[in-house]
Structures are given as structure tokens and as C-alpha cells.
mmCIF file of C-alpha atoms in Angstrom:
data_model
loop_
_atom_site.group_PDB
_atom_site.id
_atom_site.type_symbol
_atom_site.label_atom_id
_atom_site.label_comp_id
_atom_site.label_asym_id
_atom_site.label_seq_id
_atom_site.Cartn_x
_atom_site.Cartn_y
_atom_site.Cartn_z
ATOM 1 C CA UNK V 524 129.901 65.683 23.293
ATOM 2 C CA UNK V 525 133.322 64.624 22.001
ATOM 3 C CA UNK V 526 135.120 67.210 23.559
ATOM 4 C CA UNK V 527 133.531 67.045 27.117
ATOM 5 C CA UNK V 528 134.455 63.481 27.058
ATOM 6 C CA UNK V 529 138.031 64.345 26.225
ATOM 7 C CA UNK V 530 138.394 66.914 29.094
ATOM 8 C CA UNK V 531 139.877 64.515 31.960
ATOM 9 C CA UNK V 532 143.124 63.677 29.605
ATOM 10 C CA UNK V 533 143.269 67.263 28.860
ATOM 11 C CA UNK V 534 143.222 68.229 32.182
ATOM 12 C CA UNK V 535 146.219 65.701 32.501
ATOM 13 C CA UNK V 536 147.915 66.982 30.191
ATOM 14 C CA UNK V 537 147.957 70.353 31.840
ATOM 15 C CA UNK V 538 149.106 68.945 34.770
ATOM 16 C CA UNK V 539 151.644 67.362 34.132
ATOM 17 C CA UNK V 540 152.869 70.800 32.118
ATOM 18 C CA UNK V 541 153.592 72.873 35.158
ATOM 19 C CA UNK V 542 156.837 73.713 36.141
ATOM 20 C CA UNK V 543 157.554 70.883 38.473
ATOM 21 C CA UNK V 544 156.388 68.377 35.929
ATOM 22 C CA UNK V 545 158.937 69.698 33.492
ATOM 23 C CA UNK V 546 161.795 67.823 34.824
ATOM 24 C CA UNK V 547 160.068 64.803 34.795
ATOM 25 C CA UNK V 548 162.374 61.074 35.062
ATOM 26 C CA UNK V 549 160.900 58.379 32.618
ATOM 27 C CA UNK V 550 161.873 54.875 32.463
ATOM 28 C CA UNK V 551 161.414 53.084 29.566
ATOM 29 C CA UNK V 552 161.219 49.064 30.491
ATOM 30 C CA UNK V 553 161.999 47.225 27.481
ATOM 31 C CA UNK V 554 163.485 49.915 25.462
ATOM 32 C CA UNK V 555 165.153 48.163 22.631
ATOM 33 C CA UNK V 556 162.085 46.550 21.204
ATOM 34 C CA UNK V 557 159.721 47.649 18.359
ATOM 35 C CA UNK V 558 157.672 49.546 20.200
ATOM 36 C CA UNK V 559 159.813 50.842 23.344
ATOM 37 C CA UNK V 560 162.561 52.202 20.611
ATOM 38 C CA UNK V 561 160.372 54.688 18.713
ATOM 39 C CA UNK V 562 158.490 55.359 21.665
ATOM 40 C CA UNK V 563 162.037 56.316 23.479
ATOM 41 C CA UNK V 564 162.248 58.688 20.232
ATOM 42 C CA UNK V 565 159.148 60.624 20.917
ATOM 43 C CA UNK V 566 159.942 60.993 24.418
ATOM 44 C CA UNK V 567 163.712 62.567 24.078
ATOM 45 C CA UNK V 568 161.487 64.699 21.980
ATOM 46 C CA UNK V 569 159.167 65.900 24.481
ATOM 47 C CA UNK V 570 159.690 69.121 26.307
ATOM 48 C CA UNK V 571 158.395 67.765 29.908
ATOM 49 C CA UNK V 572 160.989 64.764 30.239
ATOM 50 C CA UNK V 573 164.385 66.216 31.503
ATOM 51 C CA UNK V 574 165.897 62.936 32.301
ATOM 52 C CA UNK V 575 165.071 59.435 29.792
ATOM 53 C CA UNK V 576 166.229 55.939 31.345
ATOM 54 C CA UNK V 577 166.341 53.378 29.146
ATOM 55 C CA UNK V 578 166.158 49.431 30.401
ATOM 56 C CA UNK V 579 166.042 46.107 28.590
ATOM 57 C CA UNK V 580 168.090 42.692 28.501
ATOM 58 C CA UNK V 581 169.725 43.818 25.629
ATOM 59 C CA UNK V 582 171.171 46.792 23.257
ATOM 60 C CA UNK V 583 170.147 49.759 25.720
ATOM 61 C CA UNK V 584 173.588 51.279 25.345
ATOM 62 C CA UNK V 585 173.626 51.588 21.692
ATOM 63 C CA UNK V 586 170.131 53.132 21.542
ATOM 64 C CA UNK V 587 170.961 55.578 24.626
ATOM 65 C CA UNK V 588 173.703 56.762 22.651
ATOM 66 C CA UNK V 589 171.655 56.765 19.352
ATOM 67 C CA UNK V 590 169.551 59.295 20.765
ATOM 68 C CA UNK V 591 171.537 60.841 22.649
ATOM 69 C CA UNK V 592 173.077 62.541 19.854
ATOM 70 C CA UNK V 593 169.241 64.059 19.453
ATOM 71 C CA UNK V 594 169.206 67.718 19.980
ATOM 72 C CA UNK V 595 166.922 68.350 23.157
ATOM 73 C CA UNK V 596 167.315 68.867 26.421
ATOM 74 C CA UNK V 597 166.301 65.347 28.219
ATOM 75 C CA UNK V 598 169.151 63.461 29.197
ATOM 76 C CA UNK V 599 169.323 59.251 27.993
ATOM 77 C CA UNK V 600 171.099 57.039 30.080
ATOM 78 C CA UNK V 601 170.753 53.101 28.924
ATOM 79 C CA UNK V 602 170.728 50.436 31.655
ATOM 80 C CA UNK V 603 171.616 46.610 30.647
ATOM 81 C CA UNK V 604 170.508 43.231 32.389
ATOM 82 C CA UNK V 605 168.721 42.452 35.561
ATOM 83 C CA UNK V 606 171.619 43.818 37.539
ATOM 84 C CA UNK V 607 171.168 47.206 36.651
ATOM 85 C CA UNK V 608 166.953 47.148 36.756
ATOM 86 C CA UNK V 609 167.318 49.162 39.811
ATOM 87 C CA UNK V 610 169.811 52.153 38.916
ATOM 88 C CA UNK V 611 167.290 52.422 35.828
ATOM 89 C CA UNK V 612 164.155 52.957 38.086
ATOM 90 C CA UNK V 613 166.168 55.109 40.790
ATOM 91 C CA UNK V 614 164.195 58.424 41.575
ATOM 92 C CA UNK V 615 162.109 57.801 38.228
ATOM 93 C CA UNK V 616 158.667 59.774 38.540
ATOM 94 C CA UNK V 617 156.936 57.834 34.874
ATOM 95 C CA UNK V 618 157.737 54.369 33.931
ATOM 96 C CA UNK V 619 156.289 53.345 30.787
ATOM 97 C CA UNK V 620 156.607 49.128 30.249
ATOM 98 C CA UNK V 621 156.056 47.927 26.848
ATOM 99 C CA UNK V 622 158.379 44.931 27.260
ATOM 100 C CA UNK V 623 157.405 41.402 26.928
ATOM 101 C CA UNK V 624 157.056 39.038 23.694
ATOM 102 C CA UNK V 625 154.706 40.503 21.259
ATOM 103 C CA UNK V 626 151.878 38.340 20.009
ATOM 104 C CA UNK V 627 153.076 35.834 16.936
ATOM 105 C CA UNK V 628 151.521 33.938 14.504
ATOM 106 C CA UNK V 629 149.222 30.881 16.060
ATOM 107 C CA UNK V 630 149.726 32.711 19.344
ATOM 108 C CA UNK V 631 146.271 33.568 22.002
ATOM 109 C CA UNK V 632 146.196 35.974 24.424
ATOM 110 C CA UNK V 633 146.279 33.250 27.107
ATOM 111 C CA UNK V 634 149.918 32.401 25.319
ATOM 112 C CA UNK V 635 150.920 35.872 25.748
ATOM 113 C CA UNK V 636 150.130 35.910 29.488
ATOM 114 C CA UNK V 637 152.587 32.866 30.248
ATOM 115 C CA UNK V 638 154.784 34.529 28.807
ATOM 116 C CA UNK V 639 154.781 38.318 29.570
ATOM 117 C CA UNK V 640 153.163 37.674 33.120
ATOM 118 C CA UNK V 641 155.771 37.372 34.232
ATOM 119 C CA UNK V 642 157.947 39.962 32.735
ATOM 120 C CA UNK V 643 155.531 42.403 33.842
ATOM 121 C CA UNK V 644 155.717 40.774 37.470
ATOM 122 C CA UNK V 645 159.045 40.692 37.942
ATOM 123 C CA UNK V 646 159.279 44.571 36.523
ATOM 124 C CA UNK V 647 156.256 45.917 38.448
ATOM 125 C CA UNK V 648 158.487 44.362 41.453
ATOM 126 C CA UNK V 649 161.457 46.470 41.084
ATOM 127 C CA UNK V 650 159.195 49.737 40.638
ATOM 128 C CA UNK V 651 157.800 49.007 43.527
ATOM 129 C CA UNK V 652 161.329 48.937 45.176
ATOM 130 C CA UNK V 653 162.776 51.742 43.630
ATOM 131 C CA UNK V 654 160.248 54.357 42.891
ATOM 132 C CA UNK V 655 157.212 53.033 44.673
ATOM 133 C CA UNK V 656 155.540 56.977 43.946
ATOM 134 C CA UNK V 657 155.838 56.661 40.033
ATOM 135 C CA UNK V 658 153.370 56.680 37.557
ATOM 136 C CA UNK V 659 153.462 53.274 35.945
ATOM 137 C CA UNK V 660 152.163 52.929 31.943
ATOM 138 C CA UNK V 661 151.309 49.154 31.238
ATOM 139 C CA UNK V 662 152.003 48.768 27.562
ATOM 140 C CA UNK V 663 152.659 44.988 27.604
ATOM 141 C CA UNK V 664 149.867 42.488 26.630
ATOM 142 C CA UNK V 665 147.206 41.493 27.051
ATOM 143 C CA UNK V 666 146.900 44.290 29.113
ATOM 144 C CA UNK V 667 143.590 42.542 31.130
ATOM 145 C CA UNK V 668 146.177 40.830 32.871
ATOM 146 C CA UNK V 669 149.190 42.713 33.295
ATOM 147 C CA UNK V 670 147.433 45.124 34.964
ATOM 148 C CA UNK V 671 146.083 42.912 37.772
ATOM 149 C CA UNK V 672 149.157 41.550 38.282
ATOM 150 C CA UNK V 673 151.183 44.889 37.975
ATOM 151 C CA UNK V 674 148.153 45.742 41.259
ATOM 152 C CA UNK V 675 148.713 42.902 43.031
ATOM 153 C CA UNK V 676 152.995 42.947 43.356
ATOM 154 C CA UNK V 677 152.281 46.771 44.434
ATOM 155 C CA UNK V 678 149.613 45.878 47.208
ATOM 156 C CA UNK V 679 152.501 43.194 48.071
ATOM 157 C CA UNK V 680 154.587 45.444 49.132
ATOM 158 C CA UNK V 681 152.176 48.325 50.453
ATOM 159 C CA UNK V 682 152.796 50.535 48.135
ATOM 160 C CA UNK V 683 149.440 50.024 45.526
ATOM 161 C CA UNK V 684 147.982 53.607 44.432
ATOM 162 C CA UNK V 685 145.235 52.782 41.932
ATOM 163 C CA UNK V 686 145.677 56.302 40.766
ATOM 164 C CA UNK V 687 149.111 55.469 39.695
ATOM 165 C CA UNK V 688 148.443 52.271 37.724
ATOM 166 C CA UNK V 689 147.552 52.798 33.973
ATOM 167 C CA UNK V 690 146.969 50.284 30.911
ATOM 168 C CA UNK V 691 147.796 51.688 27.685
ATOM 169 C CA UNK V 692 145.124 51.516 25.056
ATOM 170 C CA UNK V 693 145.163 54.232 23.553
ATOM 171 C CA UNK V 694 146.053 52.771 20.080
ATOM 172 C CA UNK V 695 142.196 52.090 19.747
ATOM 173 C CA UNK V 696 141.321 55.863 19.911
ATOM 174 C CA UNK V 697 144.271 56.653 17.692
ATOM 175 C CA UNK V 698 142.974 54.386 14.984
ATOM 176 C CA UNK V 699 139.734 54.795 15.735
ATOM 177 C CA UNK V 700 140.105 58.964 15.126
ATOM 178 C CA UNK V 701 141.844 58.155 11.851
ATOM 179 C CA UNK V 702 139.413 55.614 10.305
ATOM 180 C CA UNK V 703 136.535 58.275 11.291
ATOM 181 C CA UNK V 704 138.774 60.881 9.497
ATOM 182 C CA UNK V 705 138.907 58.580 6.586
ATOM 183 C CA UNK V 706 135.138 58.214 6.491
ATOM 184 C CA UNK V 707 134.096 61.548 6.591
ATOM 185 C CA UNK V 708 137.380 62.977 4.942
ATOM 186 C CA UNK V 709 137.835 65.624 7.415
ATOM 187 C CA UNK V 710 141.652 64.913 7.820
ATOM 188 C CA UNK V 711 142.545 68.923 8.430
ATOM 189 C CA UNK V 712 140.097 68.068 11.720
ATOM 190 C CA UNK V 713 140.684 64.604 13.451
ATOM 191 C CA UNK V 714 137.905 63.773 15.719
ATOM 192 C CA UNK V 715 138.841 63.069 19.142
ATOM 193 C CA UNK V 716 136.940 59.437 19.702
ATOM 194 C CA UNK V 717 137.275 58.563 23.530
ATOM 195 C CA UNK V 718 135.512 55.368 24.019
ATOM 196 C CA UNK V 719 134.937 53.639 20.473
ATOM 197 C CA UNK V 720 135.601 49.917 20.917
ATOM 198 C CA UNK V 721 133.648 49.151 23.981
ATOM 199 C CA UNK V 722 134.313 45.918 26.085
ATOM 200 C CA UNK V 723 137.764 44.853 26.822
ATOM 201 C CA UNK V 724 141.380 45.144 25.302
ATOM 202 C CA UNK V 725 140.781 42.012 23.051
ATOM 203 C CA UNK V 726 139.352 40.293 19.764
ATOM 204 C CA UNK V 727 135.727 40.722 21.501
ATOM 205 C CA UNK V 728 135.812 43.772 21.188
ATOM 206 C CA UNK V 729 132.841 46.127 19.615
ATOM 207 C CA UNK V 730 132.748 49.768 18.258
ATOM 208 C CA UNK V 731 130.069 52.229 19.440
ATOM 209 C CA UNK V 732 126.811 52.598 16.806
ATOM 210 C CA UNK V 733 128.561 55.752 14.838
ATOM 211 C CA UNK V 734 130.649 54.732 12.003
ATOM 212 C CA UNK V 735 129.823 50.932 13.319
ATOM 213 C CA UNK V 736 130.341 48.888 10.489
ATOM 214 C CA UNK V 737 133.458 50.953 8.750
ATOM 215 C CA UNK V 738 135.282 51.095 12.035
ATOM 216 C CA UNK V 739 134.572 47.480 13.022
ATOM 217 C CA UNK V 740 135.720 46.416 9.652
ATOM 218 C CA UNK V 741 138.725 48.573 10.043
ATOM 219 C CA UNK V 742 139.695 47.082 13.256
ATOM 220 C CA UNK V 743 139.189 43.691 12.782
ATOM 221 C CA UNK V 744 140.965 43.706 9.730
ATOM 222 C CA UNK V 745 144.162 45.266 11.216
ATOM 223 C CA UNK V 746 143.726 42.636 14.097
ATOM 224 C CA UNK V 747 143.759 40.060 11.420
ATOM 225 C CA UNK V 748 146.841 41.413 9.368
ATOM 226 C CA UNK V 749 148.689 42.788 12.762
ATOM 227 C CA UNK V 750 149.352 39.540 14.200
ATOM 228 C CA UNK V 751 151.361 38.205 10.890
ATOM 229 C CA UNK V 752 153.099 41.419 10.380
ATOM 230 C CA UNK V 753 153.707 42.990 13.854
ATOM 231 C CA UNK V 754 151.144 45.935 12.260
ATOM 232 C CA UNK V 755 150.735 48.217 15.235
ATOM 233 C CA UNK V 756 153.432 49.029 16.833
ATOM 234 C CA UNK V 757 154.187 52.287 15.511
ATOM 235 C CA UNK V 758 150.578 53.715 15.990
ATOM 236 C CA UNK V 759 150.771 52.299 19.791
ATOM 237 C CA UNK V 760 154.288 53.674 20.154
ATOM 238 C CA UNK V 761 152.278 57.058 19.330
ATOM 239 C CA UNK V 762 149.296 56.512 21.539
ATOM 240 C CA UNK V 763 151.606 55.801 24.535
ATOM 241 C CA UNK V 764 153.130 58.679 23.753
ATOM 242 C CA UNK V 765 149.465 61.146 23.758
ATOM 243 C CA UNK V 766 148.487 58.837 26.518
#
């Protein structure tokens, strides 16, 4: 069942392996934070990215040269300050936005929004401009919303493609497969878990009837201890990455 479910990102993933995807552009929007640097890591590493541009308010430079010295073929260029938004985006084909504030102690998802809303606005806006044909990854929370408004500054300016407009989640699955792997101890085979947490991106969410009570444990409790200690970054950072 598992692996039928799976099939569609599979399928993706083939895709995006032929020869013409093999040179792909990526932007990374909001590149020097915790989860845009390591995710910038795994994508110098990654055999379909040819060219890596890196954007954020602050310390691009020093992490495009930082990986830079990395030896693989995609090329890192790091882009500094609303001024140079647009010569980061320029001809880009995937742009992956994880920036915004992450969440802090005392802080709801509704305090996240009026914050990162617009961020993500303002960003979405330039991709739009720039590379209106890109793939764009919505990393930044809560994701409910970004996404919406990430639609809505596309249809703006006539260039929407709901085919082209993705919210990252996939940090449930990832933990998800590794709490199952946990339970039953088969860590030399992960299970592939496509759909665990039904309901939306948020604290309401609820695991499927397998492994129900371990896995809802699990998750709650990281929920709990992530918000204190900024747990889950590097786990999303890797999820982006599969995604």
C-alpha cells in the first residue's frame, strides 16, 4: 500500500533526473538561517543543481563562499539585501523559501503570520517578476498561510500555476518514518509513511490509526520541546531536501 502511495514523488523524482533537469538554477530565499544554511549544504551536494543562488538580508557572501570551496559541480553565488532580490531569482527554474522568523517561545501561529506574511509576500512578489515559470518550495510558517498568500501575489500578476506552488511538509513523513522505524526496529528498512498526521500543518494535528498512540506521542512531544529549542530544523532542512 505504502509504496503505491509513494509513486507520484517518485515519479518526480525521475523527472526532474533527465538530462534537462540536470542543470537545474535553485534559489535559496533566506539562506543564512538555521534551516536555509544546511539545506544550501545538501543542495551544492546534489547532482541535479548546476547553478545554487543564495539570498537573505544578511551573511550570503560568507556562506556562498563557505560552500563554495565544496567539491561538486553546482556553482554558489550569494546575493545581499533587497537590492539584489532580483539578480538572485534571474533565470532560476526552483526557489526554495524557508525565510521568515521561526516560531519562539510564547509565540502562536497567528504571531508567526504577522510576521512572516509578509516576508513571504514580498518574496513570492519578486519570483513572480523574475522567474514567473519556477517551481516555488514554501518552507516558511505556518505554511496554511504562506501558501495562500504566495497564490494570491502570483494570480496578481497573471502568472499563478497551481502546479508550481508547493508547501513543504515533509518533516512530518521524515519523522514520522523514523518513529515507525523505532517502533518496530526495522532501521536497515525505513518505511516510507506518506500521509501520517492527517489534518493541517499545525498543533491539531492527528496521526493515522497505525502506530497511533507512539507516533502521536512522538510528535507532540517534539512540538512541545521544538518551540523552546528550535528542535526541527535540521530534520526539515532534510525533508526539503527529499521533497
Amino acid at each position: 500500500m505504502f509504496s503505491r502511495a509513494v509513486r507520484p514523488t517518485v515519479s518526480l523524482a525521475r523527472s526532474l533526473s533527465t538530462s534537462s533537469q540536470n542543470h537545474a538554477r535553485v534559489a535559496v530565499l533566506g539562506a543564512s538561517g538555521g534551516i536555509g544554511q544546511p539545506l544550501s549544504l545538501l543542495l551544492k551536494n546534489s547532482p541535479l543543481v548546476s547553478q545554487l543562488s543564495l539570498y537573505d538580508i544578511a551573511h550570503t557572501p560568507g556562506v556562498a563562499a563557505d560552500l563554495s570551496h565544496i567539491e561538486t559541480r553546482a556553482q554558489v553565488s550569494g546575493y545581499i539585501g533587497p537590492d539584489q532580490l532580483d539578480a538572485a531569482l534571474q533565470g532560476c527554474e526552483v526557489v526554495v523559501i524557508p525565510a521568515g522568523v521561526p516560531r519562539k517561545p510564547g509565540m502562536t501561529r497567528d504571531d508567526l503570520f504577522n510576521t512572516n506574511a509578509t516576508i513571504v509576500a514580498n518574496l513570492a512578489d519578486a519570483c513572480a517578476r523574475n522567474c514567473p515559470e519556477a517551481i516555488v518550495c514554501i518552507i516558511a510558517n505556518p505554511v496554511n498561510s504562506t501558501i495562500p498568500i504566495t497564490s494570491e501575489v502570483m494570480k496578481k500578476r497573471g502568472v499563478y500555476n497551481p502546479n508550481r506552488v508547493f508547501g513543504v511538509t515533509t518533516l512530518d513523513i521524515v519523522r514520522a518514518n523514523t518513529f515507525v522505524a523505532d517502533i518496530t526496529h526495522l532501521y536497515n528498512f525505513i518505511p516510507e509513511l506518506p500521509a501520517v498526521f492527517l489534518g493541517l500543518h499545525n498543533a491539531l494535528q492527528r496521526p493515522c490509526e497505525a502506530f497511533a498512540e507512539q507516533l502521536w506521542y512522538n510528535q507532540n512531544h517534539l512540538h512541545t520541546v521544538g518551540v523552546y529549542s528550535q528542535v526541527g530544523c535540521l530534520p526539515k532542512t532534510v525533508g526539503c531536501t527529499q521533497f
